[in-house]
Structure formats: C-alpha cells, structure tokens
XYZ file of N, CA, C and O in Angstrom:
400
model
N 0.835 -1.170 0.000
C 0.000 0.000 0.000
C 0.887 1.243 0.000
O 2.037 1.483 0.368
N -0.014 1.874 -0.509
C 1.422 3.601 -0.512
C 1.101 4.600 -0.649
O 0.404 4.962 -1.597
N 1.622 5.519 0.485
C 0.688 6.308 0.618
C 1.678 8.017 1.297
O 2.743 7.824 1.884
N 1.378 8.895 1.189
C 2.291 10.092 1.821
C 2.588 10.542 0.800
O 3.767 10.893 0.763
N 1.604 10.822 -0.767
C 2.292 11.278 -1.821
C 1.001 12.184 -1.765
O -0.007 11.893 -1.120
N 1.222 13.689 -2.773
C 0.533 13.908 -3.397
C -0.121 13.644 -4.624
O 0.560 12.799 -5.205
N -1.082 13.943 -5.285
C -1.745 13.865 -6.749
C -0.783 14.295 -7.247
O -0.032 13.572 -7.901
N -0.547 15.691 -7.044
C 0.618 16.226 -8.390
C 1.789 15.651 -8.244
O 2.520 15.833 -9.218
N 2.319 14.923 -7.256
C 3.855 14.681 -7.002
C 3.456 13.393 -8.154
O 4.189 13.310 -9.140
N 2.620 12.679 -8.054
C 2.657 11.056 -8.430
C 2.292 11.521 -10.048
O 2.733 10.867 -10.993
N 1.521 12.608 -10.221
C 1.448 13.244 -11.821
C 2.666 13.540 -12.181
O 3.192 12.809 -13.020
N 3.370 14.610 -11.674
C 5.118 14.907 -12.031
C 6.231 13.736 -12.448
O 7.377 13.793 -12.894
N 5.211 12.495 -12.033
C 6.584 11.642 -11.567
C 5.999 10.607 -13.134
O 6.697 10.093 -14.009
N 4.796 10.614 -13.004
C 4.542 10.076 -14.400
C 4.563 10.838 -15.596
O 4.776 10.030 -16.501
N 4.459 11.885 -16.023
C 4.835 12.960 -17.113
C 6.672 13.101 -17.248
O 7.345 13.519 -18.191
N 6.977 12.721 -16.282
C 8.454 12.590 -16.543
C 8.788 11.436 -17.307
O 8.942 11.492 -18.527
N 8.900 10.449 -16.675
C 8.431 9.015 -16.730
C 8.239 8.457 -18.237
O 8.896 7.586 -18.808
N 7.052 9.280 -18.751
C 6.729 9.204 -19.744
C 7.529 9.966 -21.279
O 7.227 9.662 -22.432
N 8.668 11.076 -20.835
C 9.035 12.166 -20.767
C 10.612 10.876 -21.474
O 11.333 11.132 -22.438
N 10.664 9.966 -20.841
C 11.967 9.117 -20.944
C 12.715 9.789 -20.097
O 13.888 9.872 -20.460
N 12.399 10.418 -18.866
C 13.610 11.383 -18.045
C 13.615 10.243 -17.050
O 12.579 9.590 -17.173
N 14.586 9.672 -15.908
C 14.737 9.183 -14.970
C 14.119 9.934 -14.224
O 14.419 11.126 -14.162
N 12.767 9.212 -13.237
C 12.335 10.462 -12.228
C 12.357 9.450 -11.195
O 12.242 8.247 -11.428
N 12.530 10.045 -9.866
C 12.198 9.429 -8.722
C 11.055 10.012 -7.693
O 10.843 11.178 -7.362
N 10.373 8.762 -7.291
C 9.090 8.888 -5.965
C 9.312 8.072 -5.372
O 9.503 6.941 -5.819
N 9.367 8.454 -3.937
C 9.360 8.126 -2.831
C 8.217 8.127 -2.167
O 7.523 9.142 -2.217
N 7.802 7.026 -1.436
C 6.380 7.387 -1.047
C 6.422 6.308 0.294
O 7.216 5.377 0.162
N 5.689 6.352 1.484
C 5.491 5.377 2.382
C 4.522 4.293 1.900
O 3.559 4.334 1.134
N 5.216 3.103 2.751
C 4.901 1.830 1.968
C 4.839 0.872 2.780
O 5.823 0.769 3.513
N 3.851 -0.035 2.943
C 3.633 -1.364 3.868
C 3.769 -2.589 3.054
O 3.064 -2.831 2.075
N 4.731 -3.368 3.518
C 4.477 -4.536 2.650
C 5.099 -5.698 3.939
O 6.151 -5.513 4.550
N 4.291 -6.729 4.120
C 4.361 -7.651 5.144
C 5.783 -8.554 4.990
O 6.340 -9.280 5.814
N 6.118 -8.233 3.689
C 7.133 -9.480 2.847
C 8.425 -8.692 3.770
O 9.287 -9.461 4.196
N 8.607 -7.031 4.128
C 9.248 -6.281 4.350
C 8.935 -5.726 5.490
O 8.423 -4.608 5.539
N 9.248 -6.550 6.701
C 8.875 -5.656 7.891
C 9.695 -4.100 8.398
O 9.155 -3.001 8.519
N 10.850 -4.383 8.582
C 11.543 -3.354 8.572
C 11.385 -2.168 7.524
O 11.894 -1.078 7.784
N 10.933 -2.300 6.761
C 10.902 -1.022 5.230
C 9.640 -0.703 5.515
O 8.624 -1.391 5.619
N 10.045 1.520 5.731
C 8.655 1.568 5.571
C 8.382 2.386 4.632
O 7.325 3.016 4.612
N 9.542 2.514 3.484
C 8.832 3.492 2.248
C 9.491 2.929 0.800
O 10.082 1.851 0.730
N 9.306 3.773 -0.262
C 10.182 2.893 -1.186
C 10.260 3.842 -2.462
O 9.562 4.837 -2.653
N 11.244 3.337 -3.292
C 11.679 4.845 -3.917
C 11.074 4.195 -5.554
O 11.419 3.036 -5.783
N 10.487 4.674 -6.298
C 10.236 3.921 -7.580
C 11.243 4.869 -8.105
O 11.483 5.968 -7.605
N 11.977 4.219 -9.448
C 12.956 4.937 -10.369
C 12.223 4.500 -11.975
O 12.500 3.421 -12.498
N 11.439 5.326 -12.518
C 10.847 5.338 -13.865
C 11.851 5.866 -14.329
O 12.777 6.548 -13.891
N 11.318 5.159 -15.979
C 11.429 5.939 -17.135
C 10.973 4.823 -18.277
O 11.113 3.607 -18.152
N 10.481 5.411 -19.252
C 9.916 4.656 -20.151
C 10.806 4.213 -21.311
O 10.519 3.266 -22.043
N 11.989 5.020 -21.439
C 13.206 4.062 -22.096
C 13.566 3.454 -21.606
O 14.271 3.854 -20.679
N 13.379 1.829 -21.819
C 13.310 0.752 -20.924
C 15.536 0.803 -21.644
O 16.344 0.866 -20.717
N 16.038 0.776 -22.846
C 17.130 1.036 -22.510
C 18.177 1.229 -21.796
O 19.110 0.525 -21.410
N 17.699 2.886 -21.622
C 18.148 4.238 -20.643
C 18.229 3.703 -19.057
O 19.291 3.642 -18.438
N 16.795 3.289 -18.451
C 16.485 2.321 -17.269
C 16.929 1.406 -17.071
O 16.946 1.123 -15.873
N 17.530 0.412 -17.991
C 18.126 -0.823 -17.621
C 19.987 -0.119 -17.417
O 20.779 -0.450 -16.535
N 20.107 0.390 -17.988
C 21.774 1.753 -18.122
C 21.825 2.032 -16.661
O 22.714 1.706 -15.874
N 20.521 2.812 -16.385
C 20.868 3.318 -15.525
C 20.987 2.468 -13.942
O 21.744 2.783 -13.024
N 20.246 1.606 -13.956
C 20.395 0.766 -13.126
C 21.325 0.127 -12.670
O 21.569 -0.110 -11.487
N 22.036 -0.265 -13.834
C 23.299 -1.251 -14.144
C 24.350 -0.360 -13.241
O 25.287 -0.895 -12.648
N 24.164 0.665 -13.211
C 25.334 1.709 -12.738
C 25.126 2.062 -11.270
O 26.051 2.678 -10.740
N 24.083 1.776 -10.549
C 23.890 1.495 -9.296
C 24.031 -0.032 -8.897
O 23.799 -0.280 -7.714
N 24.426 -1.228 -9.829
C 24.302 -2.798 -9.070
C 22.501 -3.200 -9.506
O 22.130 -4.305 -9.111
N 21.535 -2.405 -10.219
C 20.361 -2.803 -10.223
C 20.241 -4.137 -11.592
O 20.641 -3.907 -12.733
N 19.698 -5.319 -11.222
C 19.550 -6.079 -12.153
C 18.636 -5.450 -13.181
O 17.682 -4.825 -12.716
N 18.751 -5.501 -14.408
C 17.197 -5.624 -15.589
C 16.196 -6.055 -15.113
O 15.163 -5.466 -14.797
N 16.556 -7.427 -15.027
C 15.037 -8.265 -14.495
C 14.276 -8.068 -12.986
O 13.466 -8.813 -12.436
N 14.909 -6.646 -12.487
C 14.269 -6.055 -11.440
C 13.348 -5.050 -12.233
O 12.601 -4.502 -11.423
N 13.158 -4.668 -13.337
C 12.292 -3.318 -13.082
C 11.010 -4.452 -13.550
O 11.040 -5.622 -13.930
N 9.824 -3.394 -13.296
C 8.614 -3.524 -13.243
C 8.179 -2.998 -14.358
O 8.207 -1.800 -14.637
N 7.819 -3.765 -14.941
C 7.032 -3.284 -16.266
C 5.414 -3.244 -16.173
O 4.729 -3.979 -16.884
N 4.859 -2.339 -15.252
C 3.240 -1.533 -15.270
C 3.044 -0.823 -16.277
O 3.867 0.076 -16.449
N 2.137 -0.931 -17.089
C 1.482 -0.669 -18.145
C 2.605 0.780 -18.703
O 3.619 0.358 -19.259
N 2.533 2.159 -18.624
C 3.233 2.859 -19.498
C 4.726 3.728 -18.398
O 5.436 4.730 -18.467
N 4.521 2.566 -17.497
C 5.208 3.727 -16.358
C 6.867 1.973 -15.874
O 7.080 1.488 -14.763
N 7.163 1.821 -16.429
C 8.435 0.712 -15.876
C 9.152 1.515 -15.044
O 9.356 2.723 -15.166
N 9.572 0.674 -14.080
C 10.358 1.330 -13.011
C 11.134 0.323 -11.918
O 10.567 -0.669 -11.458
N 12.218 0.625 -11.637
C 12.785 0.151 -10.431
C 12.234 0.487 -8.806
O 11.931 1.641 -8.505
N 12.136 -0.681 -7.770
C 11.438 0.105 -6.508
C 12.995 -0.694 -5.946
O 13.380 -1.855 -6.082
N 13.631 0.499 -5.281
C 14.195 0.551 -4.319
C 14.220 1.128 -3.022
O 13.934 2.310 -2.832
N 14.565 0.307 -2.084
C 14.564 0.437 -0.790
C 15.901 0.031 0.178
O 16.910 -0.347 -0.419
N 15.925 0.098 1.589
C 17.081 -0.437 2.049
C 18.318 1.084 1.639
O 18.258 2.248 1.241
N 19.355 0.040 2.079
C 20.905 0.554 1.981
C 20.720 1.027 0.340
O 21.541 1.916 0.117
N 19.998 0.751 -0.734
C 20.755 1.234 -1.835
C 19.763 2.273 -1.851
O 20.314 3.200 -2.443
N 18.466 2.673 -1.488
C 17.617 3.442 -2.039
C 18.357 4.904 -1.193
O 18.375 6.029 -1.694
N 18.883 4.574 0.065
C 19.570 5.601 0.756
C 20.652 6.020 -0.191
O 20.547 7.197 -0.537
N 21.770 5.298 -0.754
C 22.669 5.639 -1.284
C 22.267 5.933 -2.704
O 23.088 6.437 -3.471
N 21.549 5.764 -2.931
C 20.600 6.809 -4.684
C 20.176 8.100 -4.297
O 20.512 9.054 -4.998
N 19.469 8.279 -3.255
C 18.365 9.489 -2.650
C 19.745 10.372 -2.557
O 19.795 11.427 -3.189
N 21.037 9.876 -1.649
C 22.234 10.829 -1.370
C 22.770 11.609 -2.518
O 22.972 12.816 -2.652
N 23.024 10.135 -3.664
C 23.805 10.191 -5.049
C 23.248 11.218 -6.119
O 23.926 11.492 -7.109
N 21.937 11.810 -5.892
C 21.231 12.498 -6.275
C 20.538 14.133 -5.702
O 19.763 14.990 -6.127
N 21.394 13.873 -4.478
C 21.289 14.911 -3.396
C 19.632 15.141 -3.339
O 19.103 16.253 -3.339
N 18.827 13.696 -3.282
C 17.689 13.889 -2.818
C 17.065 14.589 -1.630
O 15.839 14.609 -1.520
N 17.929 15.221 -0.648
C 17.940 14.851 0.592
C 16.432 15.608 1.496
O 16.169 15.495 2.693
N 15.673 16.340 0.458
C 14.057 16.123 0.808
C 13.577 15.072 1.033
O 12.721 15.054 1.917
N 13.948 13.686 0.289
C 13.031 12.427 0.019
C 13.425 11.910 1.208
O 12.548 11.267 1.784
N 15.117 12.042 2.088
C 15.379 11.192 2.955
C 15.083 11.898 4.331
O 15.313 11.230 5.340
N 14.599 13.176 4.480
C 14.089 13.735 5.379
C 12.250 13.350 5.407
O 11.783 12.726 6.360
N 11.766 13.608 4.770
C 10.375 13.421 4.673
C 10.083 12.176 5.011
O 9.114 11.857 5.700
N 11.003 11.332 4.488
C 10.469 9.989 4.839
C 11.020 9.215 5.846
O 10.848 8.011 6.036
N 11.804 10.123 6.579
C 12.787 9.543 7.904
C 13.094 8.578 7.685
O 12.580 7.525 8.063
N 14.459 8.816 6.692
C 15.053 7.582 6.353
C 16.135 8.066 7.055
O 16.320 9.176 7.556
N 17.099 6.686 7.008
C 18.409 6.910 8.395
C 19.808 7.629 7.824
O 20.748 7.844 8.589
C-alpha cells in the first residue's frame, strides 16, 4: 500500500516518466514481505534502454524493473535506495520519509 504522496507529485513523476527522463518517488509503503521497510523509492522511465543503463550503474539487475502498463520502473529500498536518494542529493526524500 502507498501512501504520503501527493496527486501532483505522483502526476510529475509520471509525465516525466513518460518524458523518458529518470524520475524518482518516494512514497510510504507497507508490505508484510518487508517488515523493517517503511517506504520505497520507484525509479521510472519509459526508455526501458536508458532504465536498464541506468540501473546497471547502481548494481540494479534488468530483471528487477517492473514493467506496469506505461510507467516501468525500479522500486528501491534499504541501503541502496539511501545511497541513490544521497547520489542524487535527494535529501528532501530522505528527510520526509525519515530515512536513516
């Protein structure tokens, strides 16, 4: 479930997305499989290419992204989603979401 986003943030993040730009959302997130995790970072872009590139360059497998209808994306969490959010000087996403 996921939730702590706005409409326009989750619009921004798909017009990018769609855009072929790498965008990132962060949003709070429950998943039972993941007790400890409580948010999670999706990394779109619709050049599935560009996305598999870019991944590769953080340690992200291909056969990790998610292919949802016009929006593919990586969900990271944990130690690497911290060290992306930094690598990107996210550091709104890791405050908001009291990450460590």
């Amino acid at each position: 479930m996921a939730f702590g986003i706005s409409r326009s943030e989750l619009t921004r993040w798909k017009e990018e997305v769609e855009k072929g730009e790498i965008s990132f959302l962060t949003h709070f997130w429950l998943d039972e499989r993941f007790p400890t995790i409580h948010c999670v970072t999706k990394v779109g872009c619709s050049d599935i290419s560009k996305l598999k590139n870019w991944g590769a360059t953080f340690g992200l497998k291909k056969e990790w992204i998610h292919f949802y209808k016009e929006y593919p994306h990586f969900d990271i969490m944990g130690e690497t989603q911290l060290r992306i959010l930094k690598h990107y000087g996210l550091n709104d996403h890791i405050v908001r979401f009291k990450l460590p």
